């Protein structure tokens, strides 16, 4: 049996597909939902395999949906991500798979804490620079960068938020992948796993389309955040023990 048909990799594709469904519904979520599962089952695949999906999904979103982008905030955030990416590359190069798993768990708990607090952030130059810089480090080290951008742009209309985040993910994740490749941190196994999950990404995105307008975004958000808390605590406990 080839690695393309490895049952473990295919099973992880279901988690990636669920993450794609969530991201296509609320703007982010593919890494937040699927990363805890991947780091428990196949930690050596992180973060590159998930980045391969994180750069593919927004391409699908932009090809099949509205493309109304807030270009000025996006520009500031991409500049900051570019400058901060080397720090994320350094973390990946200098730490083990268990350390990456611990980073994922902690970042997801921070994401949940930020998401549930009524913090009124506007997409100013300063907030977008900060969100881009944080995403440059966390998105490169653990493939989780969307929630911080979503927080900074929380007052944008949903379609504009999704489109702007999609362009940010394409540019930012591309920069991170190039940085990791130059540092020798990209393996064939990771790339192959990420490519294997592409059909699951498409399926998750297509499943979100018909139900997006009927979904109660608040209920979905609560379910996702609850899952993330439980999963991240499990990841942290497993890593420490």
Short mmCIF file of C-alpha atoms in Angstrom, two decimals:
data_model
loop_
_atom_site.label_atom_id
_atom_site.label_comp_id
_atom_site.label_asym_id
_atom_site.label_seq_id
_atom_site.Cartn_x
_atom_site.Cartn_y
_atom_site.Cartn_z
CA UNK A 1 0.00 0.00 0.00
CA UNK A 2 1.42 3.38 -0.97
CA UNK A 3 1.56 6.32 1.40
CA UNK A 4 -1.12 8.00 -0.71
CA UNK A 5 -3.55 5.33 0.54
CA UNK A 6 -2.24 5.05 4.09
CA UNK A 7 -5.35 4.53 6.26
CA UNK A 8 -4.04 6.80 9.01
CA UNK A 9 -3.41 9.66 6.58
CA UNK A 10 -6.85 9.15 5.02
CA UNK A 11 -8.48 9.14 8.46
CA UNK A 12 -6.74 12.41 9.32
CA UNK A 13 -8.22 13.77 6.09
CA UNK A 14 -11.63 13.65 7.76
CA UNK A 15 -10.41 16.08 10.44
CA UNK A 16 -8.96 18.33 7.74
CA UNK A 17 -12.26 18.20 5.83
CA UNK A 18 -14.15 19.20 8.96
CA UNK A 19 -11.73 22.09 9.45
CA UNK A 20 -12.31 23.16 5.83
CA UNK A 21 -16.06 23.12 6.46
CA UNK A 22 -15.63 25.37 9.50
CA UNK A 23 -13.28 27.78 7.73
CA UNK A 24 -15.59 28.05 4.72
CA UNK A 25 -18.39 28.90 7.15
CA UNK A 26 -16.83 31.42 9.54
CA UNK A 27 -13.59 32.50 7.82
CA UNK A 28 -10.97 30.47 9.70
CA UNK A 29 -10.71 27.08 11.35
CA UNK A 30 -8.96 24.49 9.19
CA UNK A 31 -5.83 24.54 11.37
CA UNK A 32 -7.59 25.20 14.68
CA UNK A 33 -9.88 22.20 14.19
CA UNK A 34 -7.52 19.69 12.58
CA UNK A 35 -4.12 20.53 14.11
CA UNK A 36 -4.90 18.98 17.53
CA UNK A 37 -5.79 15.69 15.85
CA UNK A 38 -2.74 15.66 13.57
CA UNK A 39 -0.24 16.44 16.33
CA UNK A 40 -1.58 13.55 18.41
CA UNK A 41 -1.66 10.95 15.61
CA UNK A 42 1.21 12.00 13.30
CA UNK A 43 3.13 14.88 14.93
CA UNK A 44 6.01 14.66 12.44
CA UNK A 45 3.67 15.95 9.72
CA UNK A 46 3.25 19.32 11.39
CA UNK A 47 3.26 22.09 10.43
CA UNK A 48 4.00 21.67 6.71
CA UNK A 49 1.28 19.16 5.78
CA UNK A 50 -1.43 21.41 7.16
CA UNK A 51 0.10 24.46 5.46
CA UNK A 52 -0.28 22.69 2.11
CA UNK A 53 -4.02 22.57 2.82
CA UNK A 54 -4.09 26.05 4.34
CA UNK A 55 -2.81 27.53 1.07
CA UNK A 56 -5.09 25.37 -1.11
CA UNK A 57 -8.43 26.05 0.63
CA UNK A 58 -8.38 29.85 0.16
CA UNK A 59 -7.65 29.32 -3.55
CA UNK A 60 -10.81 27.21 -3.73
CA UNK A 61 -12.74 29.82 -1.74
CA UNK A 62 -11.70 32.68 -4.01
CA UNK A 63 -12.41 30.65 -7.15
CA UNK A 64 -15.94 29.76 -6.06
CA UNK A 65 -17.12 32.75 -4.03
CA UNK A 66 -17.14 36.56 -3.77
CA UNK A 67 -13.80 38.35 -3.89
CA UNK A 68 -14.27 41.59 -2.00
CA UNK A 69 -10.93 42.26 -0.30
CA UNK A 70 -9.91 44.98 2.16
CA UNK A 71 -6.59 45.68 0.46
CA UNK A 72 -5.10 48.32 2.76
CA UNK A 73 -5.39 46.30 6.02
CA UNK A 74 -4.30 43.22 4.10
CA UNK A 75 -1.15 44.97 2.87
CA UNK A 76 -0.03 45.96 6.37
CA UNK A 77 -0.66 42.47 7.72
CA UNK A 78 1.28 40.78 4.91
CA UNK A 79 4.29 43.07 5.43
CA UNK A 80 4.31 42.18 9.13
CA UNK A 81 3.93 38.47 8.41
CA UNK A 82 6.83 38.54 5.97
CA UNK A 83 9.09 40.17 8.57
CA UNK A 84 8.01 37.82 11.39
CA UNK A 85 8.15 34.54 9.43
CA UNK A 86 11.89 33.90 10.08
CA UNK A 87 11.16 33.68 13.81
CA UNK A 88 8.59 30.95 13.14
CA UNK A 89 11.08 29.11 10.93
CA UNK A 90 13.65 29.29 13.73
CA UNK A 91 11.18 27.73 16.18
CA UNK A 92 10.48 24.81 13.82
CA UNK A 93 14.19 24.26 13.13
CA UNK A 94 15.18 24.39 16.79
CA UNK A 95 12.41 22.31 18.41
CA UNK A 96 11.06 18.76 18.34
CA UNK A 97 7.69 17.42 17.18
CA UNK A 98 6.54 17.29 20.81
CA UNK A 99 7.45 20.94 21.28
CA UNK A 100 5.46 21.85 18.16
CA UNK A 101 2.51 19.88 19.57
CA UNK A 102 2.75 21.82 22.83
CA UNK A 103 2.86 25.11 20.90
CA UNK A 104 -0.25 24.07 18.97
CA UNK A 105 -2.13 23.25 22.18
CA UNK A 106 -1.22 26.54 23.86
CA UNK A 107 -1.99 28.60 20.75
CA UNK A 108 -5.43 27.06 20.44
CA UNK A 109 -6.22 27.88 24.07
CA UNK A 110 -5.10 31.47 23.42
CA UNK A 111 -7.30 31.51 20.32
CA UNK A 112 -10.33 30.43 22.34
CA UNK A 113 -9.61 32.98 25.07
CA UNK A 114 -9.30 35.77 22.52
CA UNK A 115 -12.44 34.63 20.70
CA UNK A 116 -14.71 34.61 23.74
CA UNK A 117 -13.60 37.97 25.14
CA UNK A 118 -15.53 41.00 23.99
CA UNK A 119 -12.46 42.81 22.69
CA UNK A 120 -13.31 45.65 20.35
CA UNK A 121 -10.46 45.70 17.83
CA UNK A 122 -10.58 47.72 14.61
CA UNK A 123 -8.50 47.07 11.47
CA UNK A 124 -6.11 49.98 12.02
CA UNK A 125 -2.52 50.03 10.81
CA UNK A 126 -1.28 49.07 14.28
CA UNK A 127 -3.72 46.22 14.84
CA UNK A 128 -3.11 44.75 11.38
CA UNK A 129 0.67 44.96 11.84
CA UNK A 130 0.34 43.19 15.19
CA UNK A 131 -2.01 40.52 13.83
CA UNK A 132 0.26 39.93 10.83
CA UNK A 133 3.36 39.62 13.00
CA UNK A 134 1.73 37.18 15.41
CA UNK A 135 0.44 35.15 12.48
CA UNK A 136 3.91 35.14 10.94
CA UNK A 137 5.32 33.37 13.99
CA UNK A 138 2.37 31.16 14.96
CA UNK A 139 1.33 30.40 11.38
CA UNK A 140 4.83 29.25 10.50
CA UNK A 141 5.56 27.34 13.70
CA UNK A 142 2.15 25.70 14.12
CA UNK A 143 0.09 26.60 11.01
CA UNK A 144 -2.30 28.60 13.22
CA UNK A 145 -2.52 32.26 12.30
CA UNK A 146 -6.07 32.97 11.15
CA UNK A 147 -7.78 33.68 14.48
CA UNK A 148 -5.61 36.71 15.20
CA UNK A 149 -6.40 38.20 11.79
CA UNK A 150 -10.09 37.39 12.24
CA UNK A 151 -10.08 39.24 15.57
CA UNK A 152 -8.54 42.34 14.02
CA UNK A 153 -11.15 42.32 11.22
CA UNK A 154 -14.15 41.21 13.28
CA UNK A 155 -16.29 44.20 12.22
CA UNK A 156 -15.94 43.53 8.49
CA UNK A 157 -18.91 42.00 6.62
CA UNK A 158 -18.64 38.17 6.57
CA UNK A 159 -18.00 37.90 2.81
CA UNK A 160 -15.27 40.56 2.96
CA UNK A 161 -13.72 38.93 6.01
CA UNK A 162 -13.58 35.53 4.29
CA UNK A 163 -12.13 36.99 1.08
CA UNK A 164 -9.50 39.10 2.85
CA UNK A 165 -8.44 36.20 5.07
CA UNK A 166 -8.25 33.94 2.01
CA UNK A 167 -5.79 36.25 0.26
CA UNK A 168 -3.81 36.63 3.50
CA UNK A 169 -3.57 32.85 3.89
CA UNK A 170 -2.35 32.39 0.32
CA UNK A 171 0.36 35.05 0.62
CA UNK A 172 1.32 34.40 4.23
CA UNK A 173 1.34 30.61 4.05
CA UNK A 174 3.31 30.77 0.81
CA UNK A 175 5.98 32.86 2.50
CA UNK A 176 6.09 30.44 5.45
CA UNK A 177 6.45 27.40 3.20
CA UNK A 178 9.30 29.02 1.28
CA UNK A 179 11.03 29.95 4.54
CA UNK A 180 10.70 26.41 5.92
CA UNK A 181 11.93 24.91 2.64
CA UNK A 182 15.01 27.13 2.62
CA UNK A 183 15.72 26.01 6.18
CA UNK A 184 15.42 22.34 5.20
CA UNK A 185 12.28 21.77 7.26
CA UNK A 186 10.02 20.47 4.48
CA UNK A 187 9.92 16.71 3.84
CA UNK A 188 8.40 14.66 1.05
CA UNK A 189 6.23 12.85 3.61
CA UNK A 190 4.73 16.14 4.79
CA UNK A 191 4.04 17.38 1.28
CA UNK A 192 2.50 14.08 0.25
CA UNK A 193 0.19 14.02 3.26
CA UNK A 194 -0.95 17.57 2.58
CA UNK A 195 -1.68 16.79 -1.07
CA UNK A 196 -3.57 13.64 -0.03
CA UNK A 197 -5.91 15.81 2.04
CA UNK A 198 -6.83 18.14 -0.82
CA UNK A 199 -9.96 16.14 -1.81
CA UNK A 200 -11.14 16.33 1.81
CA UNK A 201 -10.59 20.11 1.74
CA UNK A 202 -12.73 20.44 -1.39
CA UNK A 203 -15.44 18.23 0.13
CA UNK A 204 -15.53 20.31 3.32
CA UNK A 205 -15.72 23.54 1.36
CA UNK A 206 -18.52 22.26 -0.89
CA UNK A 207 -20.47 20.96 2.11
CA UNK A 208 -20.36 24.40 3.72
CA UNK A 209 -21.79 26.17 0.65
CA UNK A 210 -25.44 25.06 0.79
CA UNK A 211 -25.72 25.42 4.57
CA UNK A 212 -23.69 28.61 5.12
CA UNK A 213 -26.68 30.94 4.92
CA UNK A 214 -28.76 28.69 7.19
CA UNK A 215 -26.10 28.05 9.81
CA UNK A 216 -26.35 29.80 13.13
CA UNK A 217 -22.81 31.15 13.17
CA UNK A 218 -22.90 31.72 16.93
CA UNK A 219 -23.85 28.10 17.65
CA UNK A 220 -21.22 26.78 15.25
CA UNK A 221 -18.62 29.04 16.85
CA UNK A 222 -19.45 27.75 20.33
CA UNK A 223 -19.24 24.13 19.20
CA UNK A 224 -15.90 24.73 17.49
CA UNK A 225 -14.44 26.56 20.47
CA UNK A 226 -15.60 23.85 22.90
CA UNK A 227 -14.01 21.17 20.73
CA UNK A 228 -10.80 23.21 20.54
CA UNK A 229 -10.55 23.54 24.32
CA UNK A 230 -11.00 19.80 24.88
CA UNK A 231 -8.63 18.87 22.06
CA UNK A 232 -5.90 21.34 23.03
CA UNK A 233 -6.00 20.25 26.69
CA UNK A 234 -5.62 16.67 25.50
CA UNK A 235 -2.64 17.63 23.33
CA UNK A 236 -0.95 19.55 26.15
CA UNK A 237 -1.52 16.74 28.67
CA UNK A 238 -0.19 14.10 26.24
CA UNK A 239 2.90 16.16 25.46
CA UNK A 240 3.76 16.92 29.08
CA UNK A 241 3.22 13.35 30.24
#
